[in-house]
Coordinates of C-alpha atoms in Angstrom, one line a residue:
M209 CA -18.1 26.4 2.9
L210 CA -14.7 27.1 1.5
I211 CA -12.0 28.0 4.1
L212 CA -9.6 30.7 3.1
A213 CA -6.2 31.4 4.5
A214 CA -3.7 34.3 3.9
Y215 CA 0.1 34.3 4.1
G216 CA 2.3 37.4 4.2
R217 CA 6.0 37.9 4.6
A218 CA 8.3 40.9 4.8
S219 CA 12.1 40.9 5.2
T220 CA 13.9 43.8 6.9
Q221 CA 14.7 45.4 3.5
R222 CA 11.1 45.3 2.4
Q223 CA 10.0 46.9 5.6
V224 CA 12.3 49.8 4.9
Q225 CA 10.6 50.2 1.6
S226 CA 7.2 50.3 3.3
Q227 CA 6.2 46.8 2.1
S228 CA 5.2 45.6 5.5
T229 CA 3.4 42.4 6.3
E230 CA 0.4 44.3 7.7
Q231 CA -0.2 45.9 4.3
Q232 CA -0.2 42.6 2.6
I233 CA -2.7 41.1 5.1
E234 CA -5.0 44.1 4.6
R235 CA -4.9 43.6 0.8
L236 CA -5.7 39.9 1.2
R237 CA -8.5 40.6 3.6
A238 CA -10.0 43.2 1.3
Y239 CA -9.8 40.8 -1.6
A240 CA -11.5 38.0 0.4
L241 CA -14.3 40.4 1.5
A242 CA -14.9 41.4 -2.2
Q243 CA -15.6 37.8 -2.9
G244 CA -18.0 37.5 0.0
T245 CA -15.7 35.6 2.4
D246 CA -14.0 36.8 5.6
L247 CA -10.5 35.7 6.8
A248 CA -10.6 34.2 10.3
P249 CA -7.7 35.3 12.5
E250 CA -6.5 31.8 13.1
Y251 CA -6.0 31.3 9.3
I252 CA -3.8 34.3 8.9
F253 CA -0.1 33.3 8.7
R254 CA 2.8 35.8 8.7
D255 CA 6.5 35.9 8.9
D256 CA 8.0 39.3 10.0
G257 CA 11.8 39.7 9.4
Y258 CA 12.4 36.4 7.7
S259 CA 14.1 36.2 4.3
G260 CA 12.3 34.5 1.4
S261 CA 15.5 32.6 0.5
S262 CA 15.0 30.2 3.4
L263 CA 12.2 27.7 4.0
Q264 CA 12.8 27.8 7.8
R265 CA 10.0 30.2 8.8
P266 CA 7.6 29.7 11.7
G267 CA 4.6 31.1 9.9
L268 CA 5.2 29.1 6.8
D269 CA 5.6 25.9 8.9
R270 CA 2.3 26.5 10.5
L271 CA 0.6 27.1 7.2
R272 CA 2.0 23.8 5.8
D273 CA 0.9 22.0 8.9
A274 CA -2.6 23.4 8.5
V275 CA -2.8 22.4 4.9
A276 CA -1.5 18.9 5.6
S277 CA -4.4 18.4 8.1
A278 CA -6.9 19.3 5.3
R279 CA -8.3 22.4 7.0
L280 CA -7.7 24.9 4.2
D281 CA -9.2 25.1 0.7
R282 CA -7.7 28.3 -0.8
I283 CA -4.5 30.2 0.1
L284 CA -4.2 33.9 -0.8
I285 CA -0.8 35.4 -1.3
T286 CA 0.0 38.8 -2.8
S287 CA 2.8 37.6 -5.1
P288 CA 5.0 34.5 -5.6
D289 CA 8.1 36.2 -4.1
R290 CA 6.2 36.5 -0.8
L291 CA 6.0 32.7 -0.7
A292 CA 9.6 32.2 -1.6
R293 CA 12.4 33.9 -3.6
N294 CA 13.9 30.8 -4.9
Y295 CA 12.2 29.2 -8.0
V296 CA 12.8 25.7 -6.7
H297 CA 11.3 26.6 -3.3
Q298 CA 8.3 28.1 -5.1
V299 CA 7.7 24.9 -7.0
L300 CA 8.2 22.8 -3.9
L301 CA 5.7 24.7 -1.9
V302 CA 3.1 25.1 -4.6
E303 CA 3.2 21.4 -5.4
E304 CA 3.0 20.5 -1.7
L305 CA 0.0 22.8 -1.1
Q306 CA -1.8 21.6 -4.2
K307 CA -1.2 17.9 -3.4
H308 CA -3.2 18.4 -0.1
G309 CA -6.1 19.9 -2.0
A310 CA -5.5 23.6 -1.4
T311 CA -5.5 26.1 -4.3
V312 CA -2.8 28.8 -4.3
E313 CA -3.9 32.2 -5.6
F314 CA -1.6 35.1 -6.2
L315 CA -3.1 38.5 -6.4
D316 CA -0.4 40.2 -8.3
R317 CA 0.6 37.3 -10.6
P318 CA -2.3 34.9 -11.3
M319 CA -1.0 31.5 -12.1
S320 CA -2.9 31.1 -15.3
Q321 CA -1.8 34.3 -17.1
D322 CA 1.7 35.4 -16.1
P323 CA 4.7 34.1 -18.0
H324 CA 6.5 33.7 -14.7
D325 CA 4.0 30.9 -13.8
Q326 CA 4.7 29.1 -17.0
L327 CA 8.3 29.1 -16.1
L328 CA 7.4 27.5 -12.8
L329 CA 5.7 24.7 -14.6
Q330 CA 8.7 24.1 -17.0
I331 CA 11.3 24.3 -14.3
R332 CA 10.1 21.1 -12.6
G333 CA 11.9 19.1 -15.2
A334 CA 14.8 21.5 -15.8
V335 CA 16.2 22.1 -12.3
A336 CA 18.5 19.3 -11.1
E337 CA 18.4 20.6 -7.6
Y338 CA 14.7 20.1 -7.2
E339 CA 14.9 16.6 -5.9
R340 CA 17.8 17.4 -3.6
T341 CA 15.9 20.4 -2.1
L342 CA 12.8 18.2 -1.6
I343 CA 14.8 15.6 0.3
T344 CA 16.6 18.2 2.4
E345 CA 13.3 19.9 3.3
R346 CA 11.7 16.5 4.2
M347 CA 14.7 15.7 6.5
R348 CA 14.4 19.1 8.1
R349 CA 10.7 18.8 8.9
G350 CA 11.1 15.2 10.0
R351 CA 13.9 16.3 12.4
L352 CA 11.6 19.1 13.6
R353 CA 8.8 16.5 14.4
R354 CA 11.2 14.3 16.3
L355 CA 12.5 17.3 18.3
K356 CA 8.9 18.3 19.2
A357 CA 8.3 14.7 20.2
G358 CA 11.3 14.7 22.5
T359 CA 13.0 11.7 20.9
L360 CA 16.0 13.5 19.3
L361 CA 18.8 15.6 20.8
P362 CA 19.5 18.9 18.9
W363 CA 23.2 18.4 19.1
T364 CA 25.7 15.6 18.3
R365 CA 28.4 16.8 20.7
P366 CA 27.2 17.2 24.3
P367 CA 27.7 20.4 26.2
Y368 CA 30.7 20.6 28.6
G369 CA 29.7 18.7 31.7
Y370 CA 27.6 16.1 30.1
R371 CA 28.2 12.7 28.4
L372 CA 26.1 10.7 25.9
D373 CA 25.2 7.1 25.8
P374 CA 27.5 5.6 23.1
D375 CA 24.8 3.2 22.0
R376 CA 22.2 5.9 21.8
P377 CA 24.1 9.2 21.1
R378 CA 20.9 11.1 20.0
D379 CA 18.6 9.8 22.7
P380 CA 17.8 12.4 25.4
A381 CA 17.3 9.7 27.9
G382 CA 21.0 8.7 27.6
V383 CA 22.3 12.1 28.7
R384 CA 24.3 11.9 32.0
I385 CA 26.4 14.2 34.1
D386 CA 30.3 14.1 34.1
E387 CA 30.9 15.0 37.7
A388 CA 34.4 16.3 37.1
E389 CA 33.4 18.7 34.4
A390 CA 30.1 19.5 36.2
A391 CA 32.1 20.8 39.2
V392 CA 33.9 23.2 36.8
V393 CA 30.5 24.4 35.4
R394 CA 29.1 25.0 38.8
D395 CA 32.2 27.1 39.8
L396 CA 32.0 29.1 36.5
F397 CA 28.4 30.1 37.2
A398 CA 29.2 30.9 40.8
W399 CA 32.3 33.0 39.9
Y400 CA 30.4 34.9 37.2
I401 CA 27.4 35.6 39.5
E402 CA 29.8 37.0 42.1
G403 CA 31.1 39.5 39.6
A404 CA 34.1 37.9 37.8
T405 CA 34.5 39.1 34.2
M406 CA 35.0 36.8 31.2
I407 CA 38.7 37.6 31.2
A408 CA 38.9 36.8 34.9
L409 CA 37.3 33.5 34.3
I410 CA 39.7 32.7 31.5
Q411 CA 42.7 33.6 33.7
R412 CA 41.4 31.5 36.6
L413 CA 40.7 28.5 34.4
A414 CA 44.2 28.7 32.9
R415 CA 45.7 29.0 36.4
L416 CA 43.9 25.9 37.5
G417 CA 45.0 24.0 34.4
I418 CA 41.4 23.3 33.2
A419 CA 41.2 22.6 29.5
S420 CA 38.4 23.9 27.3
P421 CA 35.9 21.4 25.7
T422 CA 38.2 21.3 22.6
G423 CA 41.3 20.5 24.7
C424 CA 42.9 23.9 24.5
M425 CA 44.4 25.3 27.7
T426 CA 43.0 28.8 27.0
W427 CA 39.2 29.2 26.9
S428 CA 37.7 31.7 24.5
P429 CA 35.2 34.3 25.6
S430 CA 32.7 33.0 23.1
A431 CA 33.0 29.5 24.6
L432 CA 32.3 30.8 28.0
R433 CA 29.4 32.9 26.9
C434 CA 27.8 29.8 25.1
L435 CA 28.3 27.9 28.4
L436 CA 26.7 30.6 30.5
T437 CA 23.7 31.0 28.2
N438 CA 23.0 27.3 27.7
P439 CA 19.7 26.4 29.4
A440 CA 20.6 22.7 29.4
Y441 CA 22.6 23.3 32.6
A442 CA 19.4 24.2 34.3
G443 CA 17.8 20.9 33.3
Q444 CA 16.0 21.7 30.1
I445 CA 17.2 21.1 26.5
F446 CA 15.8 23.4 23.8
A447 CA 16.1 23.3 20.1
N448 CA 15.7 26.0 17.5
R449 CA 17.6 28.5 19.6
M450 CA 19.4 29.9 16.6
R451 CA 18.4 30.6 13.0
T452 CA 20.4 31.2 9.9
S453 CA 20.0 34.5 8.1
P454 CA 21.7 35.8 4.9
P455 CA 25.3 37.0 5.4
Q456 CA 25.6 40.5 6.6
T457 CA 26.4 43.4 4.3
R458 CA 30.1 43.8 3.7
Y459 CA 31.3 46.9 5.5
S460 CA 34.7 47.0 3.9
A461 CA 36.5 45.3 1.0
L462 CA 39.0 44.0 3.5
R463 CA 36.4 42.4 5.8
P464 CA 34.7 39.2 4.8
V465 CA 30.9 38.8 4.9
G466 CA 31.1 35.7 7.1
H467 CA 30.1 32.1 6.6
S468 CA 29.0 31.5 3.1
K469 CA 25.8 29.8 4.3
G470 CA 24.7 32.8 6.3
T471 CA 24.8 34.3 9.8
R472 CA 23.5 32.6 12.8
R473 CA 21.2 34.7 14.9
P474 CA 19.3 33.9 18.1
T475 CA 15.5 33.3 17.8
D476 CA 12.8 34.5 20.1
V477 CA 12.3 32.5 23.2
A478 CA 8.7 31.8 22.1
E479 CA 10.1 29.9 19.1
W480 CA 12.3 27.6 21.1
I481 CA 11.3 23.9 21.1
A482 CA 11.4 22.2 24.5
V483 CA 13.0 18.8 23.7
A484 CA 13.5 17.0 27.0
S485 CA 14.6 17.3 30.6
V486 CA 18.1 16.3 31.6
P487 CA 19.8 16.1 35.0
A488 CA 20.5 19.7 36.1
I489 CA 24.0 20.9 37.0
I490 CA 22.9 24.2 38.4
S491 CA 19.6 25.6 39.7
R492 CA 17.2 27.7 37.7
E493 CA 17.9 30.6 40.1
Q494 CA 21.6 30.5 39.3
F495 CA 21.0 30.4 35.6
D496 CA 18.7 33.4 35.8
A497 CA 21.2 35.3 37.9
A498 CA 24.0 34.6 35.3
A499 CA 21.7 35.8 32.5
A500 CA 20.9 39.0 34.4
R501 CA 24.6 39.5 34.9
L502 CA 25.2 39.1 31.2
V503 CA 22.6 41.7 30.4
Y504 CA 24.0 44.1 33.0
N505 CA 27.6 43.7 31.7
R506 CA 26.4 44.3 28.1
R507 CA 24.6 47.4 29.1
M508 CA 27.5 48.8 31.1
A509 CA 30.1 48.0 28.4
P510 CA 32.4 50.9 27.4
R511 CA 31.6 50.2 23.8
N512 CA 28.2 51.8 24.2
N513 CA 29.8 55.3 24.2
R514 CA 33.1 56.2 22.7
V515 CA 32.7 59.9 21.8
H516 CA 31.2 61.9 24.7
Q517 CA 31.4 61.5 28.4
Y518 CA 28.1 60.8 30.1
L519 CA 28.2 60.4 33.9
L520 CA 25.0 58.3 34.0
R521 CA 25.7 56.1 31.0
G522 CA 23.6 53.0 31.2
L523 CA 21.8 54.1 34.4
V524 CA 18.9 56.3 33.1
S525 CA 15.5 55.0 32.2
C526 CA 12.4 56.7 30.9
G527 CA 9.5 56.7 33.3
C528 CA 7.0 56.8 30.5
C529 CA 8.0 53.9 28.3
R530 CA 10.3 52.1 30.8
R531 CA 13.1 51.8 28.2
A532 CA 16.7 52.7 28.7
C533 CA 18.0 56.1 27.8
T534 CA 21.2 56.8 25.8
G535 CA 23.3 60.0 25.7
R536 CA 23.2 62.1 22.6
R537 CA 24.6 65.5 21.6
L538 CA 22.5 67.9 19.6
P539 CA 23.8 71.0 17.8
P540 CA 25.4 73.3 18.7
A541 CA 26.7 71.5 21.9
Y542 CA 23.7 70.4 24.0
D543 CA 23.9 66.9 25.7
Y544 CA 20.6 65.0 26.4
Y545 CA 19.5 61.6 27.6
L546 CA 17.0 60.1 25.1
C547 CA 14.9 57.0 25.5
R548 CA 15.5 54.5 22.7
T549 CA 12.1 55.0 21.1
K550 CA 13.4 58.3 19.7
T551 CA 16.1 56.7 17.6
Q552 CA 15.7 56.2 13.9
L553 CA 15.0 52.5 14.2
R554 CA 12.0 53.1 16.5
L555 CA 10.6 55.9 14.3
L556 CA 10.0 53.3 11.5
V557 CA 7.3 51.7 13.6
P558 CA 4.2 53.9 13.9
G559 CA 3.0 54.8 17.4
E560 CA 6.3 53.7 19.0
R561 CA 7.7 57.1 19.8
C562 CA 7.6 58.0 23.4
P563 CA 6.0 61.3 24.4
A564 CA 8.7 62.0 27.1
R565 CA 10.8 65.1 26.6
Y566 CA 14.5 65.2 26.1
I567 CA 16.3 65.0 29.5
P568 CA 19.1 67.6 29.9
A569 CA 22.2 65.7 30.7
R570 CA 24.2 68.1 32.8
P571 CA 21.5 69.2 35.2
L572 CA 20.4 65.6 35.8
E573 CA 24.0 64.5 36.4
E574 CA 24.6 67.3 38.9
L575 CA 21.3 66.4 40.7
V576 CA 22.1 62.7 41.0
W577 CA 25.7 63.4 42.2
Q578 CA 24.6 65.9 44.9
D579 CA 22.0 63.4 46.1
L580 CA 24.5 60.6 46.3
C581 CA 26.9 62.8 48.3
E582 CA 24.1 63.6 50.7
V583 CA 23.4 59.9 51.2
L584 CA 27.0 59.1 51.9
Q585 CA 27.2 62.0 54.4
H586 CA 24.4 60.4 56.4
P587 CA 25.0 56.6 56.4
E588 CA 22.7 55.9 59.3
V589 CA 19.9 55.6 56.7
I590 CA 21.4 52.5 55.2
A591 CA 23.3 51.0 58.0
Q592 CA 20.5 48.7 59.2
A593 CA 19.6 47.5 55.7
M594 CA 23.2 46.7 54.9
E595 CA 23.6 44.5 58.0
R596 CA 20.4 42.6 57.2
A597 CA 21.3 42.1 53.5
R598 CA 24.9 41.0 54.4
S599 CA 23.6 37.7 55.8
G600 CA 22.8 36.4 52.4
H601 CA 26.1 37.4 50.7
W602 CA 28.0 34.3 51.5
L603 CA 25.7 31.5 52.7
P604 CA 27.3 28.6 54.5
Q605 CA 25.1 26.1 52.7
E606 CA 26.2 27.5 49.4
W607 CA 29.9 27.0 50.4
Q608 CA 29.1 23.4 51.6
A609 CA 27.3 22.6 48.4
R610 CA 30.2 23.7 46.2
R611 CA 32.7 21.8 48.3
E612 CA 30.4 18.7 48.1
N613 CA 30.3 19.0 44.3
L614 CA 34.1 19.1 44.2
R615 CA 34.3 16.1 46.5
R616 CA 31.9 14.1 44.2
G617 CA 34.0 15.0 41.2
R618 CA 37.2 13.8 42.9
M619 CA 35.5 10.6 43.9
S620 CA 34.4 10.0 40.4
L621 CA 37.9 10.5 39.0
T622 CA 39.4 8.3 41.7
Q623 CA 37.0 5.5 40.8
Q624 CA 37.9 5.9 37.1
I625 CA 41.6 5.5 37.9
E626 CA 40.8 2.3 39.9
R627 CA 38.7 0.9 37.1
L628 CA 41.4 1.8 34.6
T629 CA 44.1 0.0 36.8
E630 CA 41.9 -3.1 37.0
A631 CA 41.4 -3.1 33.3
Y632 CA 45.2 -2.9 32.7
L633 CA 45.9 -5.6 35.2
G634 CA 43.4 -7.8 33.5
G635 CA 45.0 -7.3 30.1
V636 CA 42.1 -5.4 28.6
V637 CA 44.0 -2.1 28.2
P638 CA 47.6 -2.0 26.8
L639 CA 50.3 -0.2 28.7
A640 CA 50.6 2.8 26.4
E641 CA 46.8 3.5 26.5
F642 CA 46.8 2.9 30.3
E643 CA 49.5 5.5 30.9
R644 CA 47.9 8.1 28.6
R645 CA 44.4 7.8 30.1
R646 CA 45.9 7.7 33.7
R647 CA 47.9 11.0 33.1
E648 CA 44.8 12.6 31.6
T649 CA 42.6 11.6 34.6
E650 CA 45.2 12.5 37.2
G651 CA 45.5 16.0 35.5
R652 CA 41.7 16.5 35.9
L653 CA 41.9 15.3 39.5
G654 CA 44.7 17.7 40.3
A655 CA 42.6 20.6 38.8
L656 CA 39.7 19.7 41.1
E657 CA 42.0 19.6 44.1
R658 CA 43.4 23.0 43.3
Q659 CA 39.8 24.3 43.0
E660 CA 39.0 22.9 46.5
Q661 CA 42.1 24.6 48.0
E662 CA 41.1 27.9 46.4
L663 CA 37.6 27.5 47.8
L664 CA 39.0 26.9 51.3
A665 CA 41.3 29.9 51.1
D666 CA 38.4 32.1 49.9
A667 CA 36.3 31.0 52.8
R668 CA 39.1 31.8 55.3
D669 CA 39.5 35.2 53.8
R670 CA 35.8 36.0 53.9
H671 CA 35.6 34.8 57.5
E672 CA 38.5 37.0 58.6
T673 CA 37.2 40.1 57.0
A674 CA 33.4 39.7 57.4
R675 CA 33.3 42.0 60.4
L676 CA 34.4 44.9 58.2
A677 CA 31.0 44.9 56.4
D678 CA 29.1 45.2 59.7
N679 CA 29.9 48.9 60.0
A680 CA 28.1 50.8 57.3
E681 CA 29.4 54.1 58.6
E682 CA 33.0 52.9 58.1
F683 CA 32.2 52.0 54.5
C684 CA 30.7 55.4 53.8
R685 CA 33.6 57.1 55.4
R686 CA 36.0 55.4 53.1
V687 CA 33.9 56.1 50.0
R688 CA 33.1 59.8 50.7
D689 CA 36.8 60.7 51.1
G690 CA 37.6 63.0 48.2
L691 CA 34.0 63.6 47.0
A692 CA 34.6 67.3 46.6
S693 CA 37.6 66.8 44.4
A694 CA 36.4 63.7 42.5
D695 CA 37.1 63.7 38.8
F696 CA 34.9 62.1 36.1
D697 CA 36.3 58.6 36.4
R698 CA 35.9 58.7 40.2
K699 CA 32.4 59.9 40.0
R700 CA 31.5 57.3 37.4
A701 CA 33.0 54.5 39.5
L702 CA 30.9 55.5 42.5
L703 CA 27.7 55.9 40.6
E704 CA 28.1 52.6 38.9
L705 CA 28.7 51.0 42.3
L706 CA 26.0 52.7 44.3
V707 CA 23.2 53.7 41.9
D708 CA 21.2 50.9 40.2
R709 CA 18.8 53.1 38.2
V710 CA 17.7 56.7 37.6
V711 CA 14.1 56.8 36.4
V712 CA 13.0 60.2 34.9
T713 CA 9.3 60.9 34.5
D714 CA 8.4 64.4 33.3
G715 CA 9.7 66.6 36.2
E716 CA 10.5 63.8 38.7
V717 CA 13.7 61.9 39.2
E718 CA 13.7 58.6 41.1
I719 CA 17.1 57.4 42.2
R720 CA 17.3 53.7 43.1
Y721 CA 20.4 53.0 45.2
A722 CA 22.3 49.7 45.8
F723 CA 25.0 49.4 48.4
P724 CA 27.9 46.9 48.8
T725 CA 27.5 44.2 51.4
G726 CA 30.7 42.1 50.9
P727 CA 33.5 42.0 53.4
N728 CA 35.8 43.8 51.0
G729 CA 33.5 46.7 50.4
E730 CA 33.3 48.1 46.9
R731 CA 35.6 45.4 45.5
E732 CA 33.0 42.8 46.1
P733 CA 29.7 42.3 44.2
F734 CA 26.9 44.1 45.9
C735 CA 23.3 43.0 46.5
R736 CA 20.6 45.2 45.0
L737 CA 18.3 46.6 47.7
R738 CA 15.1 46.6 45.7
T739 CA 11.9 44.6 45.6
D740 CA 12.6 43.3 42.1
Y741 CA 16.0 41.9 43.1
L742 CA 14.8 39.7 46.0
C743 CA 17.5 37.0 45.5
G744 CA 16.3 35.2 48.7
F745 CA 16.9 38.1 51.1
H746 CA 14.4 38.3 53.9
L747 CA 14.3 42.1 54.2
I748 CA 14.7 44.5 51.3
M749 CA 15.0 48.2 51.5
R750 CA 14.7 50.6 48.6
L751 CA 15.7 54.3 48.9
R752 CA 13.8 56.5 46.6
H753 CA 14.4 60.3 46.2
N754 CA 11.8 62.2 44.1
T755 CA 13.2 65.6 43.1
A756 CA 12.3 68.1 40.5
V757 CA 14.8 68.5 37.7

């Protein structure tokens, strides 16, 4: 019995023109049924949102692997441009599939009749890039096999905080921790989780004299973001985290398109390739906390709204579809909160529109503000929960762990200086090289000592002011001063600090509060008093207020 397979692909532009992958699969399934054969689900391969100019497509890779294992006899495709847009790529793929005994059949352009197919046959001897493309593709797939086998690192330069074995630079087993840089990485994650912004991290690194991975004394926000999102620090190396797509459309004649080879975009987590495990610098909980902080900062960024003022910007969620709501003004001058399924991008997907009604912005804002004022006027409701949550704000074992990391880093650098001195005394290292490397190592050692002094000063400040957080009533008294005369900025600051989420479901409003627990009150990061923000606390309290709009 012949085994049929189907392949469909649609880029974003094709989807806009209603040429979706699903329509292609339905055509291919109907064609197979007309010939008395049904398509099994495991033999349907598809690529949604991938350009035909690239061979790096997960669905196409699975199809080629299935053909290579001699599982398929015929492959149905609607047209050659769905297989690839480049003639050389078409020749490469058709030849590879036929070499393994599979017949490629195009519904719109049969191979034996269309002049386009004759061109494909002639181009094999006319295109000089054919051999180069074949070699490049073989190297890519060979590299992909080694990555999946865990025998090849996905990078040639290690992330900040790691070192490679000079004899085996691409072997995952040779990755080791640089204790001096690892101490900086641990502090960066700790500072960011505690609420420091990217700019604050850059300023602190510059003040401590810590150079970037490229040797610059000023770190860039993109370098810090790459560091905070790299899962290798949690102990696992992944490949295929980024993919190259065609350059973006030029928005202006004065603005370049970008890199000539395309734009790098993140891939879905399901497409990541787990390569190998390496020594972890931070825990998985710390990495997840930093990732959650990145999402939170991106959601609350002022760039999300530059035209109209919305008091609950970034805080409203739809209770029906659980998606975030954004502010929108409709003519003549009515403001609403709309869940994102109602935007034009969501309307292109059938069945994705949420049935929830538009949420009037001004009545909802007044309701939430009045409820917040009521909570602040009666702090006895939250006093007990705040005291219990405060115990996990600054754990002694966390402070000791960070100090121990700095101590290990200093010991490692001290040993490096001793070994360097022995090498110089033994005549192995010349004087100029000895002085240069010693100055560099002493500079890194001084940076770690300054970090330790800052950590000690921070601990003293927290110990002196910790008693201020024990009195929830005092905090509420400070916050509620001037509530009656608060302007928009003051209201916005309080809501962002004390309200975690406002969930609107039909005629009900659920307000989820979060209150500061740090010794410095609202200037410190606050713990979220909700069941889905456990973070190791033993007792969690969530305040919920259901009120009709």
